[in-house]
Amino acid sequence: MTLGDELRRAIDGKWRHVREQSRLELSQMDLAYDMSLSLDEARERVLGQMKQLVPTGIPAAGFRVENGGTGDPGMAVTGIEMLAQFDLSLMVKAGVQWGLFGGAIENLGTEQHHARYIRPLIDLDLLGCFAMTETGHGSDVQSLETTATFDPATEEFVIDSPSPSARKDYIGGAAKHARVAAVFARLITLGEDHGVHCFVVPIRDENGEDLPGVTTSDCGYKGGLGGVDNGRIMFDQVRIPRENLLDRYGHVDEGGTYSSPIESRNARFFTMIGTLVRGRVSVGGAARAAAEVALSIATRYALQRRQFEGAPGEEVVLLDYRMHQRRLLPLLAEAYALRFAHNQLVARMHRLQTEEDPDPHAQRELEGRAAGLKAAQTEFATRAIQECREACGGAGYMADNRLTTLRGDSDVFTTFEGDNVVLLQLVAKELLTSYAKEVNGLDPVGMVRFAAGTVAETVRERTAATQLIQRLIDARSSDEDHNLLDRGTQLDLFEDREQHVIETAARRLRRAGKDQGEAFAVFNAAQDHVIKAGRVHIDRIALEAFTAGIARCEDEAAADVLRDVCSLYALTVVERDKAWFMEHNRLSDQRAKAVTTEVNALLERLRPHALDLVEGLGVPEASLGTSMLA
């Protein structure tokens, strides 16, 4: 096996077989996006491609065996992620059908819903959409306006959009293909509002025409994702049977009496939303996968394109320039770090979603980590794809070289499944409150009131390293400045930064009094600090995951390269946040300069392995679909 093969084995993770199967099967399908297609043609093409996915077993993997699936959520998430290497429109369309719509049915519904809907939606005999976001409320799902009012006389729910801002917006599948919607609406019965629940609402007949009371419209052209039929939905007193309430967490009987196994309205809502965590996991992984395609294209191009004379009569390969190395190699290192972190996340998700009685603490930790890694990976994709586009010059701007398409298609991933700023705030909230049961959602006042009083001890517990990580930290070099290439030193820098940021954020929040206005003002003034806490936490998670991944690498030559790649990732993060480390006396002036020196030395060492690192990402060369590499 080549070094690239060994690197690929190291980062492919537990579902390596799924990745290999996908590379083989998807490469044989005609999945390249055709820029010449109209919106309608592109949408029909993607729907046809989805039908080719059903026999692969990936759609069925996301559903439990007793419901007609094969019960392998890790396979389902990995398979959806792999679609991003080929066409993000296909990935999104598949994710809406089997991940969001199907996930809502399985996780929020009960046996009657599973028996009726799941097998047809796996086989695409039932096409659905996930109608959560509204024009007036995106990330703030608890404040959705759509109502579902129970009528005891007919035993029906009446679905209604009470204002223009209650319109369901940007809904994938709503413009054309979906026949049924999983609609999130406020459940009102016997005059009482029980908060947001999910309902199965038919929206079109067999001819594709809107049903009475339903008005759909087309979002039309977007910045990308031309194959996804995003649309809008308004409801005008649409009646559905009582049984169409997905009632795992909230039930209404014939007379309209509401009951739930979870008494607290807040706890019930966040339990429901927490069951849909797979969407955030998929979006983050797919965005990073798109960036891996861009890095594969740009790095290969940089290895063949020559520009300006170096030695007499010989032009220099782009990747031999130090600044070009600085543009691409740290991004490759970050892609590796995020892949290792994502592998850990998928393994945790799979374990919890296949357990009979998952631990609630572990579930909330999973939700926080999924939120943070979704933010990190989508932001990385936006930054990396743009850098790759620029690094390829004019060729990178040509549509047939894919980079502009990747950029346009992936841009909205920073918004999918929650705005990234809001998600990082969620990560910080979990850290600052130590999972206090009293705090739910993203209420800033609640966050202030329940910021852990013993946050120093809490952070140490939350950042407790595995035995391997702790051993590396304990064994770090004993000289006063510590060796920057020492893994223990790097881990200690990341952990120390995280602990300091969280502790000081908590102290700022605890300054607030009992007055609600004062509490909000304190939170608002510290919001940038809160977001910083979420970011540094994810940086540390990624470094630890990378370190653990190296320990599992079976090939020593590959492990040696990964050690340098890991150091490049760590020191690039330090260099990017050098101001913080210096302001807080973690780096002296001399040591800060040494960070840059070490980064440059690592670039020089890794330059000969650039192609191996790209091959390690596992993007099939034949699937890159770019003329500039011909």
XYZ file of C-alpha atoms in Angstrom:
630
model
C 0.000 0.000 0.000
C 1.165 3.551 -0.681
C 1.573 6.183 2.008
C -1.596 7.845 0.747
C -3.474 4.547 1.187
C -2.244 4.239 4.769
C -3.204 7.817 5.557
C -6.656 7.172 4.149
C -7.036 4.069 6.319
C -6.050 6.112 9.348
C -8.619 8.877 8.876
C -11.506 6.905 7.376
C -12.600 5.806 10.834
C -14.959 3.098 11.998
C -17.133 3.277 8.870
C -14.199 2.877 6.492
C -16.076 0.160 4.628
C -18.926 2.571 3.929
C -16.528 5.178 2.582
C -14.841 2.623 0.321
C -18.184 1.290 -0.880
C -19.355 4.823 -1.615
C -16.184 5.747 -3.505
C -16.654 2.728 -5.721
C -20.405 2.883 -6.286
C -20.807 6.654 -6.508
C -17.901 6.947 -8.953
C -19.809 4.664 -11.310
C -22.903 6.876 -11.241
C -23.242 10.004 -13.335
C -23.363 12.521 -10.470
C -21.390 15.459 -11.878
C -23.413 18.674 -11.719
C -24.414 19.921 -15.176
C -24.252 23.721 -15.329
C -26.356 23.807 -18.490
C -29.499 22.411 -16.863
C -32.489 24.567 -16.008
C -33.815 24.531 -12.448
C -36.519 22.025 -13.331
C -34.088 19.785 -15.195
C -31.553 19.893 -12.353
C -34.205 19.038 -9.793
C -35.521 16.090 -11.777
C -31.991 14.830 -12.306
C -31.232 14.874 -8.576
C -34.483 13.050 -7.801
C -33.476 10.400 -10.323
C -30.077 10.106 -8.655
C -31.733 9.597 -5.271
C -33.564 6.603 -6.677
C -30.182 5.097 -7.555
C -29.156 5.379 -3.893
C -31.968 3.230 -2.502
C -30.355 -0.127 -3.510
C -27.045 0.866 -1.843
C -28.599 0.336 1.579
C -27.493 3.724 2.886
C -31.036 5.189 3.157
C -32.304 2.166 5.092
C -29.318 2.244 7.459
C -30.651 5.320 9.219
C -33.790 3.572 10.470
C -34.257 0.971 13.172
C -34.689 -2.672 12.179
C -38.156 -2.923 13.680
C -39.257 -0.020 11.492
C -37.977 -1.488 8.229
C -34.409 -0.201 8.250
C -31.094 -1.852 9.056
C -30.254 0.058 12.236
C -26.834 1.523 11.427
C -26.982 5.311 12.001
C -23.206 5.631 11.654
C -23.423 4.146 8.166
C -26.301 6.447 7.257
C -24.457 9.606 8.298
C -21.217 8.526 6.625
C -23.027 7.598 3.423
C -24.777 10.973 3.246
C -21.451 12.727 3.906
C -19.818 10.886 1.006
C -22.430 12.306 -1.382
C -20.905 15.722 -0.716
C -17.773 14.684 -2.604
C -19.891 14.312 -5.732
C -22.819 16.748 -5.633
C -24.007 18.803 -2.669
C -27.485 19.150 -4.170
C -27.834 15.379 -4.020
C -26.488 15.340 -0.457
C -28.978 17.988 0.682
C -31.944 16.419 -1.098
C -31.103 13.008 0.375
C -30.537 14.526 3.804
C -33.955 16.201 3.766
C -35.795 13.048 2.692
C -34.107 10.399 4.822
C -32.463 12.451 7.533
C -34.820 15.304 8.412
C -38.244 14.164 7.221
C -37.584 10.493 7.936
C -35.796 11.301 11.186
C -38.766 13.325 12.430
C -41.150 10.460 11.669
C -39.022 7.856 13.427
C -37.798 9.872 16.406
C -40.911 11.907 17.173
C -43.558 9.439 16.041
C -44.826 6.187 17.516
C -45.477 2.708 16.159
C -48.514 3.717 14.090
C -46.452 6.351 12.264
C -43.497 4.022 11.757
C -45.678 1.332 10.199
C -47.429 3.781 7.902
C -44.608 6.018 6.696
C -41.072 4.719 7.131
C -40.780 1.982 4.531
C -42.438 4.124 1.824
C -40.177 7.075 2.550
C -37.067 4.854 2.454
C -38.113 3.562 -0.977
C -39.110 7.070 -2.176
C -42.715 6.024 -2.609
C -43.458 8.889 -0.195
C -41.582 12.150 -0.736
C -41.549 14.527 2.194
C -40.096 17.752 3.505
C -39.115 19.174 6.899
C -41.120 22.328 7.580
C -39.539 23.951 10.613
C -37.985 27.305 9.650
C -40.307 30.287 9.317
C -39.774 33.673 7.708
C -39.787 35.339 11.111
C -38.056 32.631 13.128
C -35.105 30.504 12.093
C -32.824 29.406 14.917
C -35.399 30.383 17.583
C -37.612 27.350 17.035
C -39.464 27.748 20.340
C -40.955 30.988 19.032
C -42.462 29.546 15.837
C -45.870 31.053 15.013
C -47.625 28.295 13.040
C -50.462 26.859 15.123
C -52.037 23.414 15.348
C -55.327 23.862 17.229
C -57.275 20.753 18.227
C -60.979 20.615 17.421
C -62.622 18.038 19.756
C -65.822 18.048 17.694
C -64.090 16.483 14.693
C -60.955 15.091 16.416
C -58.799 17.069 14.027
C -55.935 19.513 14.285
C -56.316 22.766 12.363
C -52.950 23.904 10.950
C -52.760 27.641 10.349
C -50.230 30.336 9.452
C -51.527 33.312 11.470
C -49.254 35.953 9.934
C -46.933 36.471 6.948
C -43.920 35.847 9.205
C -45.334 32.378 10.013
C -44.701 31.238 6.443
C -42.537 28.110 6.296
C -39.491 29.273 4.352
C -36.522 27.782 2.454
C -37.998 24.282 2.864
C -36.167 21.684 0.758
C -38.665 19.733 -1.358
C -41.528 22.161 -0.781
C -41.301 23.795 -4.202
C -42.083 20.697 -6.224
C -41.474 17.132 -5.112
C -42.745 16.781 -1.520
C -46.242 15.406 -1.041
C -46.164 15.470 2.749
C -44.551 17.823 5.265
C -43.331 17.262 8.812
C -44.662 20.573 10.149
C -43.481 22.110 13.416
C -46.281 24.094 15.013
C -47.591 25.220 18.406
C -49.974 22.588 19.778
C -53.090 24.271 21.217
C -55.845 22.263 22.819
C -58.647 23.227 25.200
C -57.342 26.780 25.105
C -53.816 25.924 26.278
C -50.600 26.282 24.262
C -48.301 23.305 24.910
C -45.443 24.531 22.755
C -43.954 23.340 19.489
C -44.705 19.789 18.315
C -44.423 18.039 14.936
C -47.329 17.037 12.687
C -47.599 15.078 9.448
C -49.423 17.344 6.989
C -50.232 16.373 3.375
C -49.513 19.338 1.087
C -50.006 18.020 -2.481
C -52.186 15.543 -4.304
C -50.983 12.795 -6.641
C -50.836 15.272 -9.538
C -48.551 17.623 -7.635
C -51.268 20.221 -7.022
C -51.581 22.054 -3.701
C -54.238 20.604 -1.423
C -57.069 22.869 -0.162
C -55.780 25.441 2.318
C -52.141 24.852 1.361
C -50.227 27.398 -0.693
C -46.723 26.496 -1.822
C -44.318 28.709 -3.735
C -40.860 28.353 -5.216
C -37.744 30.026 -3.768
C -36.330 29.969 -7.314
C -32.677 30.590 -7.949
C -30.362 30.581 -4.943
C -26.640 31.132 -4.494
C -26.126 27.424 -5.161
C -27.797 24.015 -4.732
C -29.684 24.310 -7.985
C -30.884 20.711 -7.764
C -32.792 21.288 -4.508
C -36.376 22.513 -4.877
C -36.543 24.902 -1.922
C -39.967 26.386 -1.405
C -42.373 28.124 0.961
C -45.607 26.901 2.540
C -48.589 28.775 3.994
C -51.477 27.044 5.760
C -55.030 28.375 5.913
C -57.105 26.323 8.354
C -55.818 22.974 7.057
C -57.447 20.054 8.876
C -55.565 16.837 9.634
C -56.565 13.765 11.707
C -55.600 13.658 15.382
C -53.355 10.682 14.581
C -51.112 12.917 12.449
C -49.544 14.372 15.584
C -46.153 12.710 16.043
C -46.900 11.905 19.655
C -43.890 10.251 21.212
C -43.429 13.222 23.556
C -46.918 14.748 23.554
C -50.302 13.076 23.087
C -53.833 14.465 22.695
C -56.765 12.139 23.390
C -60.196 12.162 21.741
C -61.506 14.844 24.064
C -58.504 17.119 23.623
C -56.690 16.348 26.877
C -52.930 16.733 26.520
C -50.407 14.418 28.182
C -46.653 13.966 27.958
C -44.028 11.728 29.580
C -41.981 14.919 30.139
C -43.718 17.386 32.430
C -41.531 20.438 31.813
C -42.426 22.259 28.600
C -38.825 23.403 28.075
C -37.349 19.981 28.801
C -39.881 18.384 26.468
C -39.022 20.735 23.617
C -35.285 20.248 23.917
C -35.673 16.500 24.218
C -37.625 16.504 20.946
C -35.075 18.693 19.190
C -32.230 16.637 20.628
C -33.488 13.494 18.887
C -32.833 15.255 15.559
C -29.112 15.752 16.239
C -28.189 13.617 13.237
C -28.933 16.543 10.908
C -26.237 18.709 12.476
C -23.773 15.842 12.381
C -24.450 15.312 8.670
C -24.274 18.986 7.695
C -20.916 19.474 9.397
C -19.395 16.363 7.861
C -20.711 17.175 4.390
C -19.305 20.706 4.485
C -15.884 19.399 5.426
C -16.131 16.752 2.697
C -16.785 19.511 0.149
C -13.690 21.333 1.407
C -11.698 18.127 0.987
C -12.712 18.063 -2.679
C -11.574 21.662 -3.107
C -8.264 20.926 -1.377
C -7.755 17.867 -3.572
C -8.261 19.991 -6.689
C -6.171 22.965 -5.574
C -3.267 20.911 -4.237
C -3.080 18.726 -7.333
C -3.157 21.867 -9.456
C -0.386 23.416 -7.362
C 1.752 20.326 -7.967
C 1.565 20.654 -11.745
C 1.207 24.396 -12.448
C 4.470 26.300 -12.913
C 4.906 30.044 -12.615
C 7.981 32.327 -12.794
C 11.558 31.269 -13.265
C 13.537 29.833 -10.358
C 16.657 28.062 -11.531
C 17.792 29.306 -14.948
C 15.410 28.132 -17.626
C 13.072 26.366 -15.209
C 9.765 27.652 -13.878
C 8.790 26.892 -10.285
C 5.947 24.570 -9.284
C 3.372 26.590 -7.345
C 3.542 24.427 -4.249
C 7.277 25.059 -3.957
C 6.528 28.666 -3.034
C 6.376 29.165 0.728
C 3.270 31.330 0.564
C 1.449 28.767 -1.546
C 2.370 26.146 1.036
C 0.970 28.468 3.702
C -2.242 28.804 1.735
C -2.930 25.093 1.328
C -0.997 22.858 3.728
C -2.442 24.286 6.986
C -5.907 23.809 5.501
C -5.049 20.194 4.727
C -3.914 19.790 8.336
C -7.169 21.294 9.587
C -9.169 18.981 7.323
C -7.405 15.997 8.915
C -8.036 17.330 12.431
C -11.719 17.907 11.747
C -12.095 14.487 10.121
C -10.708 12.797 13.240
C -13.006 14.887 15.453
C -15.990 14.124 13.224
C -15.217 10.391 13.334
C -15.375 10.523 17.121
C -18.655 12.423 16.975
C -20.252 9.894 14.606
C -19.098 7.003 16.817
C -20.673 8.667 19.871
C -23.874 9.373 17.998
C -24.073 5.791 16.749
C -23.523 4.385 20.219
C -26.194 6.560 21.831
C -28.727 6.017 19.053
C -28.383 2.242 19.233
C -28.620 1.995 23.028
C -31.892 1.030 24.677
C -31.645 3.688 27.385
C -29.032 6.332 26.483
C -27.567 8.430 29.276
C -29.176 11.933 29.261
C -25.878 13.604 30.201
C -24.110 11.877 27.315
C -26.955 12.864 25.002
C -26.657 16.540 25.898
C -22.888 16.371 25.541
C -23.406 14.880 22.068
C -25.771 17.723 21.141
C -23.241 20.325 22.261
C -20.381 18.711 20.421
C -22.489 18.280 17.272
C -23.392 21.967 17.395
C -19.765 23.033 17.837
C -18.367 20.776 15.152
C -21.110 21.784 12.753
C -20.061 25.414 13.226
C -16.346 24.626 12.979
C -16.606 22.445 9.883
C -18.938 24.716 7.932
C -16.849 27.792 8.681
C -13.763 25.837 7.674
C -15.416 24.829 4.396
C -16.282 28.423 3.507
C -12.750 29.595 4.263
C -10.951 26.651 2.653
C -12.951 26.542 -0.585
C -12.468 30.267 -1.141
C -8.728 29.941 -0.542
C -8.559 27.029 -2.971
C -10.434 29.054 -5.581
C -7.979 31.939 -5.283
C -4.973 29.608 -5.187
C -5.957 28.310 -8.632
C -6.086 31.770 -10.176
C -8.256 32.253 -13.240
C -8.605 28.517 -13.736
C -10.257 28.298 -10.341
C -12.948 30.717 -11.478
C -14.018 28.532 -14.391
C -17.219 26.694 -13.579
C -16.010 23.426 -15.093
C -13.264 23.285 -12.475
C -15.900 22.896 -9.729
C -14.497 25.327 -7.169
C -17.073 28.062 -7.739
C -19.857 25.484 -7.661
C -18.505 24.053 -4.404
C -18.288 27.555 -2.977
C -21.862 28.436 -3.918
C -23.326 25.105 -2.851
C -21.549 24.971 0.519
C -22.065 28.605 1.511
C -25.488 28.033 3.055
C -24.170 25.197 5.231
C -23.137 27.857 7.750
C -26.873 28.565 8.090
C -28.280 25.019 7.800
C -29.234 23.354 11.091
C -28.734 26.559 13.052
C -26.759 29.775 12.638
C -23.159 29.174 13.638
C -23.023 32.009 16.150
C -26.100 30.617 17.876
C -24.638 27.108 17.863
C -21.353 28.258 19.406
C -23.389 30.025 22.052
C -25.126 26.709 22.730
C -21.742 25.005 23.175
C -20.642 27.673 25.631
C -23.929 27.498 27.525
C -23.424 23.810 28.173
C -19.881 24.447 29.391
C -20.797 27.428 31.560
C -23.806 25.858 33.221
C -22.327 22.398 33.673
C -25.519 20.983 32.182
C -27.664 22.603 34.881
C -31.127 21.105 34.551
C -32.677 24.488 35.247
C -31.198 26.051 32.123
C -32.812 25.275 28.822
C -32.284 26.685 25.364
C -30.264 29.795 24.740
C -31.967 32.123 27.202
C -29.259 34.693 28.005
C -30.755 35.584 31.366
C -30.858 31.938 32.369
C -27.270 31.519 31.280
C -26.237 34.397 33.516
C -28.158 33.131 36.515
C -26.876 29.607 36.346
C -23.261 30.150 35.295
C -21.589 27.556 37.473
C -20.413 28.919 40.786
C -17.567 26.430 40.870
C -16.693 26.779 37.225
C -12.979 26.086 37.691
C -13.735 22.594 38.979
C -16.417 22.117 36.344
C -14.052 22.982 33.513
C -11.422 20.606 34.769
C -14.004 17.852 34.805
C -15.367 18.738 31.372
C -11.909 18.970 29.836
C -10.600 15.857 31.526
C -8.298 14.184 29.031
C -8.167 10.527 28.211
C -5.344 8.568 29.760
C -3.280 9.015 26.598
C -3.808 12.771 26.464
C -3.049 13.221 30.154
C 0.116 11.154 29.846
C 1.336 13.358 27.002
C 0.629 16.510 28.981
C 2.397 15.150 32.049
C 5.394 14.094 29.959
C 5.857 17.391 28.130
C 9.364 18.788 27.986
C 10.582 20.152 31.304
C 12.496 23.183 30.029
C 10.951 26.522 30.948
C 9.622 27.368 27.490
C 8.673 23.807 26.524
C 9.218 22.419 23.045
C 6.465 23.724 20.755
C 6.556 20.488 18.766
C 5.932 18.454 21.901
C 2.373 17.115 21.784
C 1.930 17.509 25.513
C 2.896 21.172 25.265
C 0.389 21.738 22.480
C -2.387 19.963 24.372
C -1.588 21.951 27.510
C -1.740 25.249 25.602
C -5.162 24.392 24.183
C -6.573 23.109 27.478
C -5.193 26.040 29.470
C -6.680 28.522 26.987
C -10.085 26.837 27.141
C -10.156 26.768 30.916
C -9.129 30.419 31.205
C -11.677 31.611 28.645
C -14.534 29.700 30.292
C -13.586 30.775 33.821
C -13.370 34.455 32.891
C -16.604 34.278 30.890
C -18.372 32.814 33.915
C -17.013 35.531 36.183
C -18.290 38.205 33.791
C -21.741 36.633 33.665
C -21.978 36.256 37.452
C -21.673 40.013 37.883
C -25.305 40.412 36.949
C -27.926 40.975 39.613
C -31.402 39.544 39.789
C -32.893 42.213 37.541
C -33.705 40.667 34.154
C -32.736 43.772 32.208
C -29.381 43.919 33.941
C -28.810 40.203 33.315
C -29.437 40.601 29.592
C -27.139 43.628 29.422
C -24.347 41.677 31.122
C -24.807 38.744 28.786
C -24.919 40.981 25.728
C -21.694 42.708 26.747
C -20.006 39.330 27.192
C -21.436 37.583 24.113
C -18.176 37.776 22.165
C -16.452 36.157 25.145
C -19.114 33.432 25.263
C -18.636 32.661 21.568
C -14.862 32.519 22.093
C -15.443 29.857 24.756
C -17.297 27.697 22.222
C -14.580 28.090 19.601
C -11.624 27.231 21.841
C -13.494 24.215 23.184
C -13.864 22.785 19.673
C -10.192 23.537 18.899
C -9.224 21.427 21.893
C -11.631 18.629 20.946
C -10.106 18.471 17.448
C -6.513 18.362 18.721
C -7.303 15.582 21.182
C -9.133 13.601 18.487
C -6.168 13.983 16.136
C -3.786 12.809 18.874
C -5.919 9.763 19.580
C -6.173 9.019 15.848
C -2.386 8.942 15.488
C -2.177 6.444 18.337
C -4.513 4.141 16.408
C -2.588 4.394 13.127
C -1.209 0.971 12.246
C 1.504 2.100 9.802
C 4.542 3.821 11.341
C 5.441 5.824 8.225
C 1.909 7.179 8.049
C 1.965 7.887 11.786
C 5.168 9.906 11.383
C 3.568 12.079 8.720
C 0.415 12.465 10.805
C 2.488 13.680 13.746
C 3.823 16.522 11.630
C 0.368 17.252 10.228
C -1.026 17.375 13.763
C 1.708 19.775 14.868
C 0.998 21.951 11.841
C -2.668 22.065 12.835
C -1.891 22.882 16.467
C 0.680 25.577 15.765
C -1.453 27.139 13.026
C -4.263 27.534 15.564
C -1.805 29.056 18.038
C -0.439 31.377 15.355
C -3.980 32.443 14.400
C -4.744 33.286 18.034
C -1.280 34.526 18.883
C -2.643 37.784 20.300
C -4.583 35.941 23.001
C -1.632 33.778 24.004
C 0.622 36.821 24.259
C -1.937 39.049 26.009
C -2.417 36.375 28.651
C 1.298 35.662 29.078
C 1.141 32.152 27.650
C 3.703 33.054 24.971
C 6.644 35.388 25.276
C 7.650 37.571 22.319
C 10.498 35.208 21.519
C 8.339 32.127 21.790
C 5.634 33.698 19.646
C 8.200 34.225 16.906
C 9.255 30.607 17.325
C 5.696 29.491 16.493
C 6.006 30.992 13.022
C 9.474 29.497 12.597
C 8.182 26.041 13.505
C 5.186 26.358 11.169
C 7.498 27.164 8.268
C 9.751 24.228 9.141
C 6.748 21.907 9.200
C 5.624 23.182 5.802
C 9.043 22.327 4.396
C 8.918 18.824 5.877
C 5.415 18.152 4.631
C 5.856 19.563 1.128
C 7.171 16.211 -0.279
C 4.075 14.487 1.124
C 1.495 16.893 -0.313
C 0.129 14.395 -2.844
C 0.050 11.654 -0.198
C -1.979 13.924 2.076
C -4.470 14.641 -0.710
C -4.756 10.957 -1.547
C -5.324 10.328 2.142
C -8.489 12.407 1.980
C -9.889 9.715 -0.285
C -11.529 11.853 -2.955
C -11.376 9.652 -6.071
C -9.238 11.400 -8.701
C -11.614 10.295 -11.436
C -14.497 12.021 -9.654
C -12.847 15.444 -9.360
C -14.421 16.413 -12.675
C -12.124 19.319 -13.442
C -10.541 20.137 -16.774
C -7.515 21.936 -15.345
C -6.119 18.641 -14.033
C -6.446 16.850 -17.362
